[in-house]
PDB file of C-alpha atoms and ligand atoms in Angstrom:
ATOM      1  CA  MET A   1    -110.340 -76.799  99.950  1.00  0.00           C
ATOM      2  CA  ARG A   2    -107.153 -77.691  99.918  1.00  0.00           C
ATOM      3  CA  LEU A   3    -104.756 -74.899  99.828  1.00  0.00           C
ATOM      4  CA  ALA A   4    -106.409 -72.993 102.720  1.00  0.00           C
ATOM      5  CA  GLY A   5    -104.179 -71.697 105.053  1.00  0.00           C
ATOM      6  CA  ARG A   6    -101.299 -71.531 101.897  1.00  0.00           C
ATOM      7  CA  ARG A   7    -100.639 -67.788 100.769  1.00  0.00           C
ATOM      8  CA  ILE A   8     -98.842 -68.360  97.097  1.00  0.00           C
ATOM      9  CA  LEU A   9     -97.822 -66.070  94.914  1.00  0.00           C
ATOM     10  CA  ILE A  10     -98.796 -67.076  91.016  1.00  0.00           C
ATOM     11  CA  THR A  11     -96.482 -65.171  87.941  1.00  0.00           C
ATOM     12  CA  GLY A  12     -97.930 -64.783  84.441  1.00  0.00           C
ATOM     13  CA  ALA A  13    -101.829 -64.329  86.443  1.00  0.00           C
ATOM     14  CA  ALA A  14    -103.085 -61.844  83.973  1.00  0.00           C
ATOM     15  CA  SER A  15    -103.328 -64.200  80.959  1.00  0.00           C
ATOM     16  CA  GLY A  16    -103.812 -68.197  80.259  1.00  0.00           C
ATOM     17  CA  ILE A  17    -103.317 -70.949  82.882  1.00  0.00           C
ATOM     18  CA  GLY A  18    -101.263 -68.900  85.521  1.00  0.00           C
ATOM     19  CA  ARG A  19    -105.367 -66.653  85.951  1.00  0.00           C
ATOM     20  CA  ALA A  20    -106.777 -70.089  85.203  1.00  0.00           C
ATOM     21  CA  SER A  21    -104.362 -71.230  88.077  1.00  0.00           C
ATOM     22  CA  ALA A  22    -105.494 -67.916  90.972  1.00  0.00           C
ATOM     23  CA  GLU A  23    -109.780 -68.204  89.605  1.00  0.00           C
ATOM     24  CA  LEU A  24    -108.567 -71.726  91.611  1.00  0.00           C
ATOM     25  CA  PHE A  25    -106.822 -71.258  94.104  1.00  0.00           C
ATOM     26  CA  ALA A  26    -108.723 -68.010  95.307  1.00  0.00           C
ATOM     27  CA  ARG A  27    -111.779 -70.966  95.048  1.00  0.00           C
ATOM     28  CA  GLU A  28    -109.400 -73.673  96.945  1.00  0.00           C
ATOM     29  CA  GLY A  29    -108.949 -71.053  99.945  1.00  0.00           C
ATOM     30  CA  ALA A  30    -105.375 -69.926  99.238  1.00  0.00           C
ATOM     31  CA  ALA A  31    -104.265 -66.504  99.884  1.00  0.00           C
ATOM     32  CA  LEU A  32    -102.711 -64.965  96.698  1.00  0.00           C
ATOM     33  CA  ALA A  33    -100.476 -62.203  95.383  1.00  0.00           C
ATOM     34  CA  LEU A  34    -100.269 -62.471  91.828  1.00  0.00           C
ATOM     35  CA  LEU A  35     -97.702 -61.335  89.032  1.00  0.00           C
ATOM     36  CA  ASP A  36     -97.805 -59.961  86.053  1.00  0.00           C
ATOM     37  CA  ARG A  37     -96.185 -57.252  83.343  1.00  0.00           C
ATOM     38  CA  ASN A  38     -99.694 -56.375  82.623  1.00  0.00           C
ATOM     39  CA  ASP A  39    -101.420 -54.642  85.230  1.00  0.00           C
ATOM     40  CA  HIS A  40    -104.913 -54.679  83.115  1.00  0.00           C
ATOM     41  CA  GLY A  41    -105.696 -58.965  84.581  1.00  0.00           C
ATOM     42  CA  LEU A  42    -104.835 -58.548  88.192  1.00  0.00           C
ATOM     43  CA  SER A  43    -107.315 -55.809  89.076  1.00  0.00           C
ATOM     44  CA  ASP A  44    -110.320 -57.789  88.908  1.00  0.00           C
ATOM     45  CA  PHE A  45    -108.845 -60.696  91.364  1.00  0.00           C
ATOM     46  CA  ASP A  46    -108.870 -60.149  95.410  1.00  0.00           C
ATOM     47  CA  ALA A  47    -105.253 -60.359  96.453  1.00  0.00           C
ATOM     48  CA  VAL A  48    -101.712 -58.633  96.383  1.00  0.00           C
ATOM     49  CA  PRO A  49    -101.583 -57.359  92.534  1.00  0.00           C
ATOM     50  CA  CYS A  50     -97.498 -57.450  91.531  1.00  0.00           C
ATOM     51  CA  HIS A  51     -96.439 -55.925  88.766  1.00  0.00           C
ATOM     52  CA  ALA A  52     -92.878 -56.684  88.133  1.00  0.00           C
ATOM     53  CA  ASP A  53     -91.257 -57.865  84.531  1.00  0.00           C
ATOM     54  CA  VAL A  54     -90.117 -61.837  85.986  1.00  0.00           C
ATOM     55  CA  THR A  55     -86.693 -60.567  83.930  1.00  0.00           C
ATOM     56  CA  ASP A  56     -85.565 -57.728  85.516  1.00  0.00           C
ATOM     57  CA  VAL A  57     -84.262 -59.166  88.747  1.00  0.00           C
ATOM     58  CA  ALA A  58     -84.768 -55.436  91.041  1.00  0.00           C
ATOM     59  CA  ALA A  59     -88.207 -55.384  90.089  1.00  0.00           C
ATOM     60  CA  VAL A  60     -88.843 -59.446  91.230  1.00  0.00           C
ATOM     61  CA  GLY A  61     -87.197 -58.547  94.329  1.00  0.00           C
ATOM     62  CA  ALA A  62     -89.223 -56.042  95.282  1.00  0.00           C
ATOM     63  CA  ALA A  63     -92.288 -57.190  93.818  1.00  0.00           C
ATOM     64  CA  VAL A  64     -91.349 -60.663  96.410  1.00  0.00           C
ATOM     65  CA  ALA A  65     -91.243 -58.921  99.503  1.00  0.00           C
ATOM     66  CA  ALA A  66     -94.337 -57.351  98.221  1.00  0.00           C
ATOM     67  CA  ALA A  67     -95.682 -60.119  98.211  1.00  0.00           C
ATOM     68  CA  MET A  68     -94.832 -61.651 101.459  1.00  0.00           C
ATOM     69  CA  SER A  69     -95.836 -58.549 103.216  1.00  0.00           C
ATOM     70  CA  GLY A  70     -99.377 -58.054 102.389  1.00  0.00           C
ATOM     71  CA  LEU A  71     -99.756 -62.084 102.509  1.00  0.00           C
ATOM     72  CA  GLY A  72     -97.787 -62.061 105.823  1.00  0.00           C
ATOM     73  CA  GLY A  73     -95.529 -64.575 104.721  1.00  0.00           C
ATOM     74  CA  LEU A  74     -94.656 -66.949 101.659  1.00  0.00           C
ATOM     75  CA  ASP A  75     -96.370 -70.392 101.319  1.00  0.00           C
ATOM     76  CA  GLY A  76     -96.173 -72.001  97.204  1.00  0.00           C
ATOM     77  CA  LEU A  77     -94.301 -70.415  94.063  1.00  0.00           C
ATOM     78  CA  VAL A  78     -96.109 -71.187  91.030  1.00  0.00           C
ATOM     79  CA  ASN A  79     -93.990 -70.147  87.698  1.00  0.00           C
ATOM     80  CA  CYS A  80     -95.887 -69.031  84.687  1.00  0.00           C
ATOM     81  CA  ALA A  81     -94.827 -66.318  83.135  1.00  0.00           C
ATOM     82  CA  GLY A  82     -93.647 -67.242  79.007  1.00  0.00           C
ATOM     83  CA  LYS A  83     -93.573 -66.909  76.407  1.00  0.00           C
ATOM     84  CA  ASP A  84     -93.900 -68.395  72.884  1.00  0.00           C
ATOM     85  CA  GLN A  85     -90.723 -67.504  70.340  1.00  0.00           C
ATOM     86  CA  LEU A  86     -91.186 -69.755  66.761  1.00  0.00           C
ATOM     87  CA  GLY A  87     -88.071 -69.561  64.165  1.00  0.00           C
ATOM     88  CA  ARG A  88     -84.867 -71.189  62.754  1.00  0.00           C
ATOM     89  CA  LEU A  89     -82.127 -70.683  65.131  1.00  0.00           C
ATOM     90  CA  THR A  90     -80.440 -68.952  61.687  1.00  0.00           C
ATOM     91  CA  GLU A  91     -83.191 -67.042  60.556  1.00  0.00           C
ATOM     92  CA  ILE A  92     -83.628 -65.171  64.741  1.00  0.00           C
ATOM     93  CA  ALA A  93     -82.538 -62.452  66.529  1.00  0.00           C
ATOM     94  CA  PRO A  94     -80.191 -63.117  68.612  1.00  0.00           C
ATOM     95  CA  GLU A  95     -82.127 -60.662  70.471  1.00  0.00           C
ATOM     96  CA  ALA A  96     -85.089 -62.247  70.175  1.00  0.00           C
ATOM     97  CA  TRP A  97     -82.611 -65.791  71.246  1.00  0.00           C
ATOM     98  CA  GLY A  98     -82.341 -64.400  74.294  1.00  0.00           C
ATOM     99  CA  GLU A  99     -85.161 -63.077  75.226  1.00  0.00           C
ATOM    100  CA  ILE A 100     -86.771 -66.397  75.147  1.00  0.00           C
ATOM    101  CA  ILE A 101     -84.271 -67.939  77.281  1.00  0.00           C
ATOM    102  CA  ALA A 102     -84.839 -65.170  79.665  1.00  0.00           C
ATOM    103  CA  VAL A 103     -88.188 -65.069  80.266  1.00  0.00           C
ATOM    104  CA  ASN A 104     -88.810 -68.592  79.912  1.00  0.00           C
ATOM    105  CA  LEU A 105     -85.608 -69.522  82.160  1.00  0.00           C
ATOM    106  CA  THR A 106     -83.491 -66.591  83.921  1.00  0.00           C
ATOM    107  CA  GLY A 107     -87.194 -65.066  84.209  1.00  0.00           C
ATOM    108  CA  ALA A 108     -88.563 -68.191  86.859  1.00  0.00           C
ATOM    109  CA  ALA A 109     -85.803 -68.974  88.530  1.00  0.00           C
ATOM    110  CA  ASN A 110     -85.608 -65.797  88.801  1.00  0.00           C
ATOM    111  CA  VAL A 111     -88.333 -65.748  91.412  1.00  0.00           C
ATOM    112  CA  CYS A 112     -86.544 -68.952  93.127  1.00  0.00           C
ATOM    113  CA  ARG A 113     -84.196 -66.918  94.088  1.00  0.00           C
ATOM    114  CA  ALA A 114     -85.275 -64.116  95.519  1.00  0.00           C
ATOM    115  CA  ALA A 115     -88.855 -66.633  97.158  1.00  0.00           C
ATOM    116  CA  VAL A 116     -86.691 -69.631  98.941  1.00  0.00           C
ATOM    117  CA  PRO A 117     -85.603 -67.524 101.535  1.00  0.00           C
ATOM    118  CA  GLY A 118     -89.400 -67.118 102.150  1.00  0.00           C
ATOM    119  CA  LEU A 119     -90.244 -70.752 101.601  1.00  0.00           C
ATOM    120  CA  ARG A 120     -86.914 -72.109 104.190  1.00  0.00           C
ATOM    121  CA  ALA A 121     -89.130 -68.978 106.956  1.00  0.00           C
ATOM    122  CA  ALA A 122     -92.304 -70.930 106.386  1.00  0.00           C
ATOM    123  CA  GLY A 123     -90.870 -73.807 107.090  1.00  0.00           C
ATOM    124  CA  GLY A 124     -90.795 -75.325 103.954  1.00  0.00           C
ATOM    125  CA  GLY A 125     -93.459 -74.990 100.566  1.00  0.00           C
ATOM    126  CA  THR A 126     -94.038 -75.689  97.231  1.00  0.00           C
ATOM    127  CA  ILE A 127     -92.476 -74.505  93.962  1.00  0.00           C
ATOM    128  CA  VAL A 128     -94.274 -75.315  90.674  1.00  0.00           C
ATOM    129  CA  ASN A 129     -92.490 -74.401  87.562  1.00  0.00           C
ATOM    130  CA  VAL A 130     -94.392 -74.514  84.075  1.00  0.00           C
ATOM    131  CA  ALA A 131     -92.062 -76.023  81.489  1.00  0.00           C
ATOM    132  CA  SER A 132     -93.471 -77.551  78.406  1.00  0.00           C
ATOM    133  CA  GLY A 133     -93.529 -80.683  76.722  1.00  0.00           C
ATOM    134  CA  ALA A 134     -90.849 -78.618  74.355  1.00  0.00           C
ATOM    135  CA  GLY A 135     -88.907 -79.109  76.928  1.00  0.00           C
ATOM    136  CA  LEU A 136     -89.240 -82.816  76.489  1.00  0.00           C
ATOM    137  CA  PHE A 137     -88.932 -83.470  73.477  1.00  0.00           C
ATOM    138  CA  PRO A 138     -88.099 -80.548  69.792  1.00  0.00           C
ATOM    139  CA  LEU A 139     -90.413 -78.895  68.201  1.00  0.00           C
ATOM    140  CA  PRO A 140     -89.890 -77.825  64.979  1.00  0.00           C
ATOM    141  CA  ASN A 141     -88.907 -73.919  64.858  1.00  0.00           C
ATOM    142  CA  ARG A 142     -88.521 -72.965  68.061  1.00  0.00           C
ATOM    143  CA  THR A 143     -85.046 -74.128  69.036  1.00  0.00           C
ATOM    144  CA  ALA A 144     -85.006 -71.701  71.510  1.00  0.00           C
ATOM    145  CA  TYR A 145     -88.276 -71.683  73.667  1.00  0.00           C
ATOM    146  CA  CYS A 146     -87.403 -75.746  73.309  1.00  0.00           C
ATOM    147  CA  ALA A 147     -84.105 -74.700  75.404  1.00  0.00           C
ATOM    148  CA  ALA A 148     -84.629 -72.379  77.573  1.00  0.00           C
ATOM    149  CA  LYS A 149     -87.635 -74.899  78.732  1.00  0.00           C
ATOM    150  CA  ALA A 150     -85.826 -78.067  78.832  1.00  0.00           C
ATOM    151  CA  GLY A 151     -83.218 -75.537  80.880  1.00  0.00           C
ATOM    152  CA  LEU A 152     -86.508 -74.726  83.088  1.00  0.00           C
ATOM    153  CA  VAL A 153     -87.372 -78.768  83.776  1.00  0.00           C
ATOM    154  CA  MET A 154     -83.440 -79.681  84.182  1.00  0.00           C
ATOM    155  CA  PHE A 155     -83.128 -76.562  86.946  1.00  0.00           C
ATOM    156  CA  SER A 156     -86.575 -77.776  88.690  1.00  0.00           C
ATOM    157  CA  LYS A 157     -84.721 -81.111  89.136  1.00  0.00           C
ATOM    158  CA  SER A 158     -81.201 -79.079  90.414  1.00  0.00           C
ATOM    159  CA  LEU A 159     -83.497 -76.733  92.457  1.00  0.00           C
ATOM    160  CA  ALA A 160     -85.191 -79.967  94.560  1.00  0.00           C
ATOM    161  CA  MET A 161     -82.008 -80.259  95.286  1.00  0.00           C
ATOM    162  CA  GLU A 162     -80.549 -77.670  96.445  1.00  0.00           C
ATOM    163  CA  VAL A 163     -84.127 -76.783  99.083  1.00  0.00           C
ATOM    164  CA  ALA A 164     -85.571 -79.890 100.204  1.00  0.00           C
ATOM    165  CA  ASP A 165     -83.590 -79.772 103.676  1.00  0.00           C
ATOM    166  CA  GLY A 166     -85.948 -76.978 103.886  1.00  0.00           C
ATOM    167  CA  GLY A 167     -89.572 -78.935 103.594  1.00  0.00           C
ATOM    168  CA  ILE A 168     -89.719 -76.836  99.917  1.00  0.00           C
ATOM    169  CA  ARG A 169     -90.537 -79.618  97.116  1.00  0.00           C
ATOM    170  CA  VAL A 170     -90.587 -77.857  93.396  1.00  0.00           C
ATOM    171  CA  ASN A 171     -92.173 -79.841  90.621  1.00  0.00           C
ATOM    172  CA  ALA A 172     -92.130 -78.761  86.334  1.00  0.00           C
ATOM    173  CA  VAL A 173     -95.901 -79.131  84.699  1.00  0.00           C
ATOM    174  CA  CYS A 174     -95.050 -79.714  80.999  1.00  0.00           C
ATOM    175  CA  PRO A 175     -97.944 -78.755  78.849  1.00  0.00           C
ATOM    176  CA  GLY A 176     -99.341 -79.848  75.003  1.00  0.00           C
ATOM    177  CA  ALA A 177    -101.146 -77.928  73.441  1.00  0.00           C
ATOM    178  CA  ILE A 178    -103.542 -75.963  76.235  1.00  0.00           C
ATOM    179  CA  ASP A 179    -106.398 -72.712  74.484  1.00  0.00           C
ATOM    180  CA  THR A 180    -104.797 -69.641  75.587  1.00  0.00           C
ATOM    181  CA  PRO A 181    -103.842 -66.011  73.212  1.00  0.00           C
ATOM    182  CA  MET A 182    -100.423 -68.116  73.228  1.00  0.00           C
ATOM    183  CA  LEU A 183    -101.233 -71.031  71.244  1.00  0.00           C
ATOM    184  CA  ALA A 184    -102.855 -69.111  68.666  1.00  0.00           C
ATOM    185  CA  GLY A 185     -99.921 -66.975  68.103  1.00  0.00           C
ATOM    186  CA  SER A 186     -98.533 -70.578  66.579  1.00  0.00           C
ATOM    187  CA  TYR A 187    -102.001 -71.578  64.330  1.00  0.00           C
ATOM    188  CA  GLN A 188    -103.357 -67.350  63.379  1.00  0.00           C
ATOM    189  CA  ASN A 189    -100.073 -66.253  61.009  1.00  0.00           C
ATOM    190  CA  ALA A 190    -100.438 -70.354  59.532  1.00  0.00           C
ATOM    191  CA  PRO A 191    -101.105 -69.834  55.428  1.00  0.00           C
ATOM    192  CA  ASP A 192    -103.239 -71.532  56.314  1.00  0.00           C
ATOM    193  CA  PRO A 193    -104.527 -71.630  59.996  1.00  0.00           C
ATOM    194  CA  VAL A 194    -107.498 -74.099  60.039  1.00  0.00           C
ATOM    195  CA  ALA A 195    -105.380 -76.751  58.260  1.00  0.00           C
ATOM    196  CA  GLU A 196    -102.372 -75.132  60.800  1.00  0.00           C
ATOM    197  CA  LYS A 197    -104.920 -75.946  64.194  1.00  0.00           C
ATOM    198  CA  THR A 198    -105.644 -79.819  62.606  1.00  0.00           C
ATOM    199  CA  MET A 199    -102.818 -80.823  62.298  1.00  0.00           C
ATOM    200  CA  ILE A 200    -101.785 -80.342  65.063  1.00  0.00           C
ATOM    201  CA  GLN A 201    -104.127 -81.046  67.154  1.00  0.00           C
ATOM    202  CA  GLN A 202    -103.354 -83.962  65.591  1.00  0.00           C
ATOM    203  CA  ARG A 203    -100.532 -84.651  67.006  1.00  0.00           C
ATOM    204  CA  TYR A 204    -102.226 -85.539  70.381  1.00  0.00           C
ATOM    205  CA  LEU A 205    -104.218 -88.350  71.352  1.00  0.00           C
ATOM    206  CA  LEU A 206    -106.793 -87.474  72.393  1.00  0.00           C
ATOM    207  CA  GLY A 207    -107.027 -84.681  70.237  1.00  0.00           C
ATOM    208  CA  ARG A 208    -107.912 -81.546  70.808  1.00  0.00           C
ATOM    209  CA  PHE A 209    -106.598 -79.379  73.520  1.00  0.00           C
ATOM    210  CA  GLY A 210    -106.345 -78.958  76.172  1.00  0.00           C
ATOM    211  CA  THR A 211    -108.052 -76.478  78.427  1.00  0.00           C
ATOM    212  CA  PRO A 212    -105.999 -73.886  81.194  1.00  0.00           C
ATOM    213  CA  GLY A 213    -107.722 -74.798  83.355  1.00  0.00           C
ATOM    214  CA  GLU A 214    -106.797 -78.867  83.364  1.00  0.00           C
ATOM    215  CA  ILE A 215    -103.059 -77.709  83.721  1.00  0.00           C
ATOM    216  CA  ALA A 216    -103.834 -74.889  87.117  1.00  0.00           C
ATOM    217  CA  ALA A 217    -105.375 -78.784  88.400  1.00  0.00           C
ATOM    218  CA  ALA A 218    -102.408 -80.016  88.044  1.00  0.00           C
ATOM    219  CA  ILE A 219    -100.332 -77.378  89.036  1.00  0.00           C
ATOM    220  CA  LEU A 220    -103.041 -77.648  92.580  1.00  0.00           C
ATOM    221  CA  PHE A 221    -102.207 -81.064  92.451  1.00  0.00           C
ATOM    222  CA  LEU A 222     -98.714 -80.855  93.114  1.00  0.00           C
ATOM    223  CA  SER A 223     -98.737 -77.426  95.294  1.00  0.00           C
ATOM    224  CA  SER A 224    -101.006 -79.656  97.657  1.00  0.00           C
ATOM    225  CA  THR A 225    -100.043 -81.997 100.775  1.00  0.00           C
ATOM    226  CA  ASP A 226    -102.108 -84.924  97.835  1.00  0.00           C
ATOM    227  CA  ALA A 227     -98.327 -84.522  95.902  1.00  0.00           C
ATOM    228  CA  SER A 228     -96.367 -84.344 100.072  1.00  0.00           C
ATOM    229  CA  TYR A 229     -94.349 -87.149  98.325  1.00  0.00           C
ATOM    230  CA  ILE A 230     -93.153 -85.729  94.934  1.00  0.00           C
ATOM    231  CA  THR A 231     -90.364 -83.243  94.499  1.00  0.00           C
ATOM    232  CA  GLY A 232     -87.958 -83.368  91.767  1.00  0.00           C
ATOM    233  CA  THR A 233     -90.441 -84.297  88.485  1.00  0.00           C
ATOM    234  CA  ALA A 234     -91.846 -83.541  84.937  1.00  0.00           C
ATOM    235  CA  MET A 235     -95.489 -84.401  84.887  1.00  0.00           C
ATOM    236  CA  ALA A 236     -96.382 -84.745  81.590  1.00  0.00           C
ATOM    237  CA  VAL A 237    -100.381 -83.259  80.927  1.00  0.00           C
ATOM    238  CA  ASP A 238    -100.285 -82.968  77.698  1.00  0.00           C
ATOM    239  CA  GLY A 239    -102.970 -85.855  75.871  1.00  0.00           C
ATOM    240  CA  GLY A 240    -100.434 -87.925  75.581  1.00  0.00           C
ATOM    241  CA  ARG A 241     -98.660 -86.283  73.442  1.00  0.00           C
ATOM    242  CA  THR A 242     -95.762 -87.533  74.723  1.00  0.00           C
ATOM    243  CA  PHE A 243     -95.249 -90.944  73.052  1.00  0.00           C
ATOM    244  CA  TYR A 244     -98.272 -90.292  70.382  1.00  0.00           C
TER     245      TYR A 244
HETATM  246  P1  NAI B 301    -100.362 -66.234  77.814  1.00  0.00           P
HETATM  247  O1  NAI B 301    -100.083 -65.688  77.104  1.00  0.00           O
HETATM  248  O2  NAI B 301    -102.021 -66.274  78.079  1.00  0.00           O
HETATM  249  O3  NAI B 301    -100.043 -65.833  79.301  1.00  0.00           O
HETATM  250  C1  NAI B 301     -98.715 -65.591  79.688  1.00  0.00           C
HETATM  251  C2  NAI B 301     -98.848 -64.497  80.951  1.00  0.00           C
HETATM  252  O4  NAI B 301     -96.760 -64.283  81.231  1.00  0.00           O
HETATM  253  C3  NAI B 301     -99.692 -62.983  80.089  1.00  0.00           C
HETATM  254  O5  NAI B 301     -99.692 -62.245  81.522  1.00  0.00           O
HETATM  255  C4  NAI B 301     -97.617 -61.734  80.412  1.00  0.00           C
HETATM  256  O6  NAI B 301     -98.418 -60.728  80.068  1.00  0.00           O
HETATM  257  C5  NAI B 301     -97.566 -62.803  81.464  1.00  0.00           C
HETATM  258  N1  NAI B 301     -96.044 -61.956  81.157  1.00  0.00           N
HETATM  259  C6  NAI B 301     -95.255 -62.600  79.901  1.00  0.00           C
HETATM  260  N2  NAI B 301     -93.663 -62.942  79.909  1.00  0.00           N
HETATM  261  C7  NAI B 301     -93.522 -62.332  80.907  1.00  0.00           C
HETATM  262  C8  NAI B 301     -92.136 -61.017  81.379  1.00  0.00           C
HETATM  263  N3  NAI B 301     -91.355 -60.437  80.881  1.00  0.00           N
HETATM  264  N4  NAI B 301     -92.558 -60.971  83.118  1.00  0.00           N
HETATM  265  C9  NAI B 301     -93.749 -60.967  83.920  1.00  0.00           C
HETATM  266  N5  NAI B 301     -95.409 -61.753  82.885  1.00  0.00           N
HETATM  267  C10 NAI B 301     -94.983 -61.998  82.119  1.00  0.00           C
HETATM  268  O7  NAI B 301     -99.449 -68.005  77.667  1.00  0.00           O
HETATM  269  P2  NAI B 301    -100.216 -69.466  78.600  1.00  0.00           P
HETATM  270  O8  NAI B 301    -100.841 -69.927  76.971  1.00  0.00           O
HETATM  271  O9  NAI B 301    -102.128 -69.400  80.137  1.00  0.00           O
HETATM  272  O10 NAI B 301     -98.917 -69.766  79.041  1.00  0.00           O
HETATM  273  C11 NAI B 301     -98.457 -69.779  80.640  1.00  0.00           C
HETATM  274  C12 NAI B 301     -97.487 -70.590  80.855  1.00  0.00           C
HETATM  275  O11 NAI B 301     -97.396 -71.960  80.194  1.00  0.00           O
HETATM  276  C13 NAI B 301     -95.691 -70.217  79.497  1.00  0.00           C
HETATM  277  O12 NAI B 301     -94.512 -70.457  80.371  1.00  0.00           O
HETATM  278  C14 NAI B 301     -95.520 -70.986  78.109  1.00  0.00           C
HETATM  279  O13 NAI B 301     -94.427 -71.435  77.795  1.00  0.00           O
HETATM  280  C15 NAI B 301     -96.521 -72.425  78.850  1.00  0.00           C
HETATM  281  N6  NAI B 301     -97.205 -73.671  78.376  1.00  0.00           N
HETATM  282  C16 NAI B 301     -98.379 -72.687  77.922  1.00  0.00           C
HETATM  283  C17 NAI B 301     -98.603 -73.711  76.602  1.00  0.00           C
HETATM  284  C18 NAI B 301     -99.982 -72.880  75.181  1.00  0.00           C
HETATM  285  O14 NAI B 301     -99.531 -74.011  74.222  1.00  0.00           O
HETATM  286  N7  NAI B 301    -100.697 -72.533  76.372  1.00  0.00           N
HETATM  287  C19 NAI B 301     -98.090 -74.995  75.650  1.00  0.00           C
HETATM  288  C20 NAI B 301     -97.342 -74.978  77.100  1.00  0.00           C
HETATM  289  C21 NAI B 301     -96.380 -74.796  77.830  1.00  0.00           C
END
């Protein structure tokens, strides 16, 4: 029970990595508020449901207030809400570029802005932002997503400096290819999906996709007192992709 007594808000909790984190955090004793723009995925949990789009500043403010009211305060935040987008810069519309930055970078910042006063009021806490390997090295055909995730990595490090005086640790997790609905979108529409999937897996030292639970385990570590001397890091959890 590494999160006993902790009150934690998780965004993007309806699916994939966010959902796996919610399941693991609940097993570890956390009281949870779960934020997503997809209501359906939240109803299975015994948690404070928070419907919001992370790009909507007013809705995020109301959702974080509801989370704090429902939980009686806030000790931790995990930002998982995100969106992938394939396309070269010259192929994607400016609106699509704007949406990718808005969801993956500004969205996480919106939730952090709303949550930091509550974490300070609690005497400290943790923030884990789920960035991506795409924030550490370039990927083909993903200019907007890489830019957004690299921005999220540096945002996390900068925020760590701003809030350390409040006892708040901020870290980023950078997953490799993780077997979720989002990942499936990156090979299902290829001319030969099986060959594309195999090609992606071969980029990884461990030769396979990761599971949502393997990322949730890293998020748990950074959110727990096991990581009490860790802040401002970007932790690759990527089957060795970073140096391969
Ligand atoms: P997913 O598609 O399974 O889940 C994403 C969740 O975020 C969904 O429940 C969705 O409704 C929610 N969401 C999306 N936009 C939102 C918005 N504007 N406001 C509120 N909720 C919103 O995706 P997955 O794979 O679990 O991804 C989670 C995070 O991990 C994302 O930030 C993604 O970029 C990142 N990531 C995923 C990788 C993968 O291979 N699956 C690899 C590296 C990073």
